[in-house]
Coordinates of N, CA and C in Angstrom, one line a residue:
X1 N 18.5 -49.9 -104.3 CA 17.3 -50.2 -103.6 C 16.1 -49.7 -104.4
X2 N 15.0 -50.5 -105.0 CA 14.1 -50.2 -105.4 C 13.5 -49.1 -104.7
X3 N 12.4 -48.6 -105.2 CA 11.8 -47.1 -104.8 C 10.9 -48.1 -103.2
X4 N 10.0 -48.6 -103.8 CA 9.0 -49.1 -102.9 C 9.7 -49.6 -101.7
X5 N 10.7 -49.9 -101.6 CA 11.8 -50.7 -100.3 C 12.5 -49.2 -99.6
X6 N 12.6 -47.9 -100.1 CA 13.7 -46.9 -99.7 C 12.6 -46.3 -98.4
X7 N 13.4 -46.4 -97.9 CA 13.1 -45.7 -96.2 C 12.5 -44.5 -96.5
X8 N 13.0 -43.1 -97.5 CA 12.8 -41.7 -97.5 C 11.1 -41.8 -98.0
X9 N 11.5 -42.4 -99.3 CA 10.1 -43.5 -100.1 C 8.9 -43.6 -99.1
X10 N 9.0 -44.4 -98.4 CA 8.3 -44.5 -97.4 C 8.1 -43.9 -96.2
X11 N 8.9 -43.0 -95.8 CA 8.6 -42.0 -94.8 C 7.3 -40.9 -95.3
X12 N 8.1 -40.4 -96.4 CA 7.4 -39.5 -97.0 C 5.7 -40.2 -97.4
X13 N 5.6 -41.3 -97.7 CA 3.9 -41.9 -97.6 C 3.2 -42.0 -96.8
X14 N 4.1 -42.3 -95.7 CA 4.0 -42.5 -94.3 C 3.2 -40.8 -94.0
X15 N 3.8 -39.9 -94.5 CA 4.0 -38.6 -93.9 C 2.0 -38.0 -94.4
X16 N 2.6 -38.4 -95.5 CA 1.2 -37.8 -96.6 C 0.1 -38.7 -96.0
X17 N -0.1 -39.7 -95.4 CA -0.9 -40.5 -94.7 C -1.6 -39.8 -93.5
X18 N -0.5 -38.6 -93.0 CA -1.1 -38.2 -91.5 C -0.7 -38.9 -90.4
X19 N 0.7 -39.9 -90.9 CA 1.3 -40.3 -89.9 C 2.1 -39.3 -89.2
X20 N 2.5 -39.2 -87.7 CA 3.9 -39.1 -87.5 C 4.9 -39.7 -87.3
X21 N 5.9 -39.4 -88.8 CA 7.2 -40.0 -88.6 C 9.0 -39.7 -88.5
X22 N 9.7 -39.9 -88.0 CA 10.8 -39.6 -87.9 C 11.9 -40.0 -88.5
X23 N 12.9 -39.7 -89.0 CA 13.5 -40.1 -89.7 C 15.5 -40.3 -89.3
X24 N 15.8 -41.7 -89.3 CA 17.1 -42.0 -88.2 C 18.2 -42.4 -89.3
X25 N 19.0 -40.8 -89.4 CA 20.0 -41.1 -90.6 C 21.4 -41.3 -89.7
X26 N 22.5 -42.5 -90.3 CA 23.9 -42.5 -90.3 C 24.7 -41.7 -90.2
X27 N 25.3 -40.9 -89.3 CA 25.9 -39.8 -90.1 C 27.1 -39.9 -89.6
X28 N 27.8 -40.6 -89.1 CA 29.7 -41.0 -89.2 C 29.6 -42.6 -88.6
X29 N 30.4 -43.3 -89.1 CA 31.0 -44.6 -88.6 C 32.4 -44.2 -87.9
X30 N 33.0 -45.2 -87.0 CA 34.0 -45.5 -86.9 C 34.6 -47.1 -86.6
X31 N 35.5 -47.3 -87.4 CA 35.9 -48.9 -87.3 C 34.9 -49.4 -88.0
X32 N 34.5 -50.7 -87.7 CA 33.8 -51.9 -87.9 C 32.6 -51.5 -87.8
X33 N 30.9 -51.3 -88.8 CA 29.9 -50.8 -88.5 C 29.1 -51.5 -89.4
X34 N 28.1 -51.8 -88.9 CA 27.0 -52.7 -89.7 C 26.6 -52.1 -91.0
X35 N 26.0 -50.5 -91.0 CA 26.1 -49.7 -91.7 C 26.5 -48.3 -92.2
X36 N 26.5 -48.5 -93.7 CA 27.1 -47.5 -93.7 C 27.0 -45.9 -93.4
X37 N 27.4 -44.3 -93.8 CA 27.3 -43.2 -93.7 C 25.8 -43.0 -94.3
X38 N 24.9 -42.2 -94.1 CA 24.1 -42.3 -95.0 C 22.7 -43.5 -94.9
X39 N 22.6 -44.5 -94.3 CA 21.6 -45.3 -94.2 C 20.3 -44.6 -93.0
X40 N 19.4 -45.3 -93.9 CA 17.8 -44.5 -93.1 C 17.2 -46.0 -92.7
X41 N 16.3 -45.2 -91.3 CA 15.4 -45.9 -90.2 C 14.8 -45.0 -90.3
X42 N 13.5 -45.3 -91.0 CA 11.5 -44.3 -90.8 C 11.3 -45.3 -89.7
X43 N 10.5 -44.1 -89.0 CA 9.5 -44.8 -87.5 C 8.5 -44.1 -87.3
X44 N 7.1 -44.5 -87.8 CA 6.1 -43.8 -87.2 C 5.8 -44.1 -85.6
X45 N 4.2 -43.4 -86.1 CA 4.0 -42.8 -84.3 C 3.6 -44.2 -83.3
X46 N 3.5 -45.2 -84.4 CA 2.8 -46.7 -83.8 C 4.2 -47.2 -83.6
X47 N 5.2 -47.4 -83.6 CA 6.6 -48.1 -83.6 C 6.8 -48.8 -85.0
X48 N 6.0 -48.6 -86.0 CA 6.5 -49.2 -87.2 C 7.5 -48.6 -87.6
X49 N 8.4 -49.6 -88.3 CA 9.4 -48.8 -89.1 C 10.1 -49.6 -90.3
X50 N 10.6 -48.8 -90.9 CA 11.5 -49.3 -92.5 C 12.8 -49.5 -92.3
X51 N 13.5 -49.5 -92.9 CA 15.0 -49.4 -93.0 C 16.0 -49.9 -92.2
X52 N 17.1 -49.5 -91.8 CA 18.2 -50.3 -91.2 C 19.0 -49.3 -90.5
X53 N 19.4 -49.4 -89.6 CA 20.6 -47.7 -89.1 C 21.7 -48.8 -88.6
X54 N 21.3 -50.3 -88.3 CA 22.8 -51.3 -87.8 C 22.5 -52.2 -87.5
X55 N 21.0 -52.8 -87.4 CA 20.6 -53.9 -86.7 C 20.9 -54.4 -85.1
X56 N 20.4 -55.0 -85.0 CA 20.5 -55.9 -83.4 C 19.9 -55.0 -83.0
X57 N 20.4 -54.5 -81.5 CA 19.1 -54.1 -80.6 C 19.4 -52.0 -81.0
X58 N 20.8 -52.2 -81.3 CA 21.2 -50.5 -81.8 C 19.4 -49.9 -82.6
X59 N 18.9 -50.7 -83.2 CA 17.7 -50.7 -84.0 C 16.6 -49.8 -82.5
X60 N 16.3 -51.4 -82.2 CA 15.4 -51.1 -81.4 C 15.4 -49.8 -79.9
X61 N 17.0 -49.3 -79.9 CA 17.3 -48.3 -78.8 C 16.9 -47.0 -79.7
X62 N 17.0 -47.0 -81.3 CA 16.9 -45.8 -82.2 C 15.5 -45.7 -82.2
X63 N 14.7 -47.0 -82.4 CA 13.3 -46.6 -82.4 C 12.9 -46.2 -81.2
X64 N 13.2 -46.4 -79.8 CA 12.6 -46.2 -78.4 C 12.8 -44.6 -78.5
X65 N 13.6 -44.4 -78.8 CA 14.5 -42.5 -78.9 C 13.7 -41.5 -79.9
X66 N 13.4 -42.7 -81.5 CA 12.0 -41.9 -82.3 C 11.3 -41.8 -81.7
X67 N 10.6 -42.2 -81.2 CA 9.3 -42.2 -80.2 C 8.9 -41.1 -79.8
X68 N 10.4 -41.1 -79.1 CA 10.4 -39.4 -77.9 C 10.8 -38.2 -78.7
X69 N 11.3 -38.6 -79.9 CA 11.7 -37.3 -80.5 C 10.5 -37.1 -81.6
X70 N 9.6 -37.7 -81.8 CA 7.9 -37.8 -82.7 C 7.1 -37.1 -81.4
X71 N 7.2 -37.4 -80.3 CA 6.6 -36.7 -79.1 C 7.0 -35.2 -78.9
X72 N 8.3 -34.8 -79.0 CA 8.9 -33.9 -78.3 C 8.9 -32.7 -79.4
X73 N 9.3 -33.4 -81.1 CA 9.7 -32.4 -81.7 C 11.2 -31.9 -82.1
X74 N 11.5 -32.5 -81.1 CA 13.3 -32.3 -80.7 C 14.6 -33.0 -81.0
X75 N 14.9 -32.8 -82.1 CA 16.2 -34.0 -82.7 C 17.5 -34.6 -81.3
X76 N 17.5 -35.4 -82.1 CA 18.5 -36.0 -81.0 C 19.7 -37.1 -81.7
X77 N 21.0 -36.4 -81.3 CA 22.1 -37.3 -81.9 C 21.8 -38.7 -80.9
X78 N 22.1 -39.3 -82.1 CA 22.7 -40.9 -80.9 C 24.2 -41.5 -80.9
X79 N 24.8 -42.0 -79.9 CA 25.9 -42.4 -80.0 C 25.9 -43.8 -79.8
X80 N 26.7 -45.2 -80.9 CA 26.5 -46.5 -80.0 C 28.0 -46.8 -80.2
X81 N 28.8 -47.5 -79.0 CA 30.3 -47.4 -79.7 C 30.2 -48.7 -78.3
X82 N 31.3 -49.2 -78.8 CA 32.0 -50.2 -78.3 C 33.2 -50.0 -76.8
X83 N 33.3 -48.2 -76.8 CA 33.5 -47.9 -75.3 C 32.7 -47.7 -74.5
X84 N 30.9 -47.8 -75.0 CA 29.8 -47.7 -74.2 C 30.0 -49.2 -73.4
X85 N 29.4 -49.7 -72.0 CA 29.8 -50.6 -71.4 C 27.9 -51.3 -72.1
X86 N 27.4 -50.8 -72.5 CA 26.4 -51.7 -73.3 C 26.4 -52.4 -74.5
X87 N 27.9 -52.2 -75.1 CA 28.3 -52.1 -76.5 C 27.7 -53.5 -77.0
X88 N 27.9 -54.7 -76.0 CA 27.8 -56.1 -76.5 C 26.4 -56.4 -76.7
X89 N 25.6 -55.3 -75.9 CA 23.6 -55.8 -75.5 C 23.1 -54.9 -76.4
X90 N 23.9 -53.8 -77.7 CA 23.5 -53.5 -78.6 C 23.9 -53.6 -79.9
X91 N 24.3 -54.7 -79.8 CA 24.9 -55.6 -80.9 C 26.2 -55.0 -81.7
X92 N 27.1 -53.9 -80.7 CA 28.1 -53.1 -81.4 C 29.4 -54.0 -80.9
X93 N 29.8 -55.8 -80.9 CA 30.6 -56.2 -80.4 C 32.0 -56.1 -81.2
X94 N 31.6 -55.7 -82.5 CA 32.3 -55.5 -83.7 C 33.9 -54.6 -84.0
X95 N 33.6 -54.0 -82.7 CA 34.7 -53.0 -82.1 C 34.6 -51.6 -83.0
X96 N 33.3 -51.1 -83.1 CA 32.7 -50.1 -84.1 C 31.9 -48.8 -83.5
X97 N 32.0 -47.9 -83.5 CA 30.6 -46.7 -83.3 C 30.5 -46.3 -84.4
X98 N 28.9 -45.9 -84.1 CA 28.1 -45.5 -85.2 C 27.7 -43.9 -84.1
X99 N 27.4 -42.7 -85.3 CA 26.1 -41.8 -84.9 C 25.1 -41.7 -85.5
X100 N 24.2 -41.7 -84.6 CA 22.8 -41.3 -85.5 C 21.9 -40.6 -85.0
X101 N 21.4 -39.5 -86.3 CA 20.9 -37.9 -86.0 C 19.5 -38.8 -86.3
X102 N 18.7 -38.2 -85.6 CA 16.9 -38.8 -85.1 C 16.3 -37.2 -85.2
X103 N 15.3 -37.1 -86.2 CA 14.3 -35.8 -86.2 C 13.3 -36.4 -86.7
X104 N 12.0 -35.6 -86.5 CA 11.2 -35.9 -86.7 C 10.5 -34.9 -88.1
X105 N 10.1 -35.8 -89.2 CA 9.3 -35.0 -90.3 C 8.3 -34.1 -90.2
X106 N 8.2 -33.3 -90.8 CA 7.0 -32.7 -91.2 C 6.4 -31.6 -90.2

Protein backbone atom coordinates (compact mmCIF):
# COMPACT_ATOMS: atom_id res chain seq x y z
CA UNK A 1 0.00 0.00 0.00
CA UNK A 2 1.40 3.29 -0.92
CA UNK A 3 2.22 5.73 2.00
CA UNK A 4 -0.51 8.36 1.06
CA UNK A 5 -3.44 5.38 1.00
CA UNK A 6 -2.04 3.66 4.64
CA UNK A 7 -4.53 4.17 7.34
CA UNK A 8 -1.55 4.73 10.33
CA UNK A 9 -0.22 7.39 7.39
CA UNK A 10 -3.22 9.01 7.71
CA UNK A 11 -4.26 8.78 11.21
CA UNK A 12 -1.25 10.19 12.31
CA UNK A 13 -2.08 13.52 9.78
CA UNK A 14 -5.23 13.31 10.89
CA UNK A 15 -3.73 13.53 14.53
CA UNK A 16 -1.19 16.38 13.81
CA UNK A 17 -4.22 18.29 12.28
CA UNK A 18 -5.93 18.55 15.87
CA UNK A 19 -8.19 15.96 14.83
CA UNK A 20 -9.56 13.34 17.12
CA UNK A 21 -8.86 10.04 15.91
CA UNK A 22 -9.08 6.45 16.61
CA UNK A 23 -7.61 3.77 15.42
CA UNK A 24 -9.58 0.03 14.54
CA UNK A 25 -6.83 -2.77 14.27
CA UNK A 26 -7.59 -6.67 13.25
CA UNK A 27 -6.31 -8.60 15.85
CA UNK A 28 -7.48 -12.44 15.31
CA UNK A 29 -9.63 -14.00 12.48
CA UNK A 30 -11.38 -17.04 12.61
CA UNK A 31 -12.52 -19.09 9.40
CA UNK A 32 -13.59 -17.15 6.45
CA UNK A 33 -12.74 -13.22 7.02
CA UNK A 34 -12.79 -10.40 4.74
CA UNK A 35 -9.64 -9.25 6.37
CA UNK A 36 -6.78 -9.98 7.41
CA UNK A 37 -4.70 -9.97 11.16
CA UNK A 38 -3.30 -6.68 11.22
CA UNK A 39 -5.58 -4.42 8.88
CA UNK A 40 -6.40 -0.57 10.03
CA UNK A 41 -9.79 1.64 10.14
CA UNK A 42 -8.77 5.58 11.14
CA UNK A 43 -11.96 7.41 12.25
CA UNK A 44 -11.99 10.92 13.21
CA UNK A 45 -14.14 12.90 15.33
CA UNK A 46 -16.57 13.85 12.16
CA UNK A 47 -17.16 9.99 11.12
CA UNK A 48 -14.50 10.20 8.46
CA UNK A 49 -12.48 7.35 7.99
CA UNK A 50 -9.57 5.41 5.92
CA UNK A 51 -9.03 1.95 5.74
CA UNK A 52 -10.82 -1.34 5.89
CA UNK A 53 -11.30 -3.75 9.18
CA UNK A 54 -14.00 -6.18 6.75
CA UNK A 55 -16.34 -4.13 4.95
CA UNK A 56 -20.19 -4.24 4.75
CA UNK A 57 -21.88 -2.92 7.58
CA UNK A 58 -18.97 -4.74 10.22
CA UNK A 59 -17.35 -1.21 8.89
CA UNK A 60 -19.99 1.03 9.79
CA UNK A 61 -20.81 -0.83 13.50
CA UNK A 62 -16.64 -0.22 14.03
CA UNK A 63 -17.07 3.30 13.18
CA UNK A 64 -20.47 3.90 15.45
CA UNK A 65 -18.12 2.18 18.48
CA UNK A 66 -14.99 4.84 17.27
CA UNK A 67 -17.20 7.53 18.00
CA UNK A 68 -17.79 6.39 21.60
CA UNK A 69 -14.40 5.33 22.19
CA UNK A 70 -12.99 9.22 20.63
CA UNK A 71 -15.64 10.41 23.25
CA UNK A 72 -14.94 8.26 26.21
CA UNK A 73 -11.09 7.62 25.91
CA UNK A 74 -11.78 3.99 26.52
CA UNK A 75 -10.63 1.09 24.23
CA UNK A 76 -12.97 -1.30 23.27
CA UNK A 77 -12.62 -5.00 21.84
CA UNK A 78 -15.10 -5.83 19.14
CA UNK A 79 -16.43 -9.12 18.33
CA UNK A 80 -18.36 -9.89 14.84
CA UNK A 81 -18.81 -13.77 14.21
CA UNK A 82 -21.34 -15.66 12.47
CA UNK A 83 -22.71 -17.19 16.01
CA UNK A 84 -23.85 -13.49 16.56
CA UNK A 85 -27.66 -13.76 15.42
CA UNK A 86 -26.75 -10.36 13.45
CA UNK A 87 -23.95 -12.09 11.57
CA UNK A 88 -25.89 -11.83 8.03
CA UNK A 89 -26.94 -7.65 8.68
CA UNK A 90 -23.11 -7.32 9.18
CA UNK A 91 -21.96 -8.76 6.34
CA UNK A 92 -20.12 -11.83 8.36
CA UNK A 93 -22.36 -14.48 6.13
CA UNK A 94 -19.03 -15.98 5.20
CA UNK A 95 -19.10 -18.35 8.28
CA UNK A 96 -16.15 -16.08 9.80
CA UNK A 97 -15.33 -13.90 13.13
CA UNK A 98 -13.17 -11.24 13.23
CA UNK A 99 -11.87 -9.07 16.56
CA UNK A 100 -11.28 -5.78 16.63
CA UNK A 101 -9.35 -3.66 19.31
CA UNK A 102 -10.76 0.26 18.89
CA UNK A 103 -8.55 3.06 20.86
CA UNK A 104 -8.30 6.14 20.51
CA UNK A 105 -4.89 8.29 19.55
CA UNK A 106 -3.13 10.74 20.99
Amino acid sequence: MDEARDPLVIGQTWSGEGRSVALATVVETWGSAPRPVGSHLVIDGEGNFEGSVSGGCVEGAVITEAMEVIGSGAPRMLEFGVADETAWRVGLSCGGRIRVYVERLG
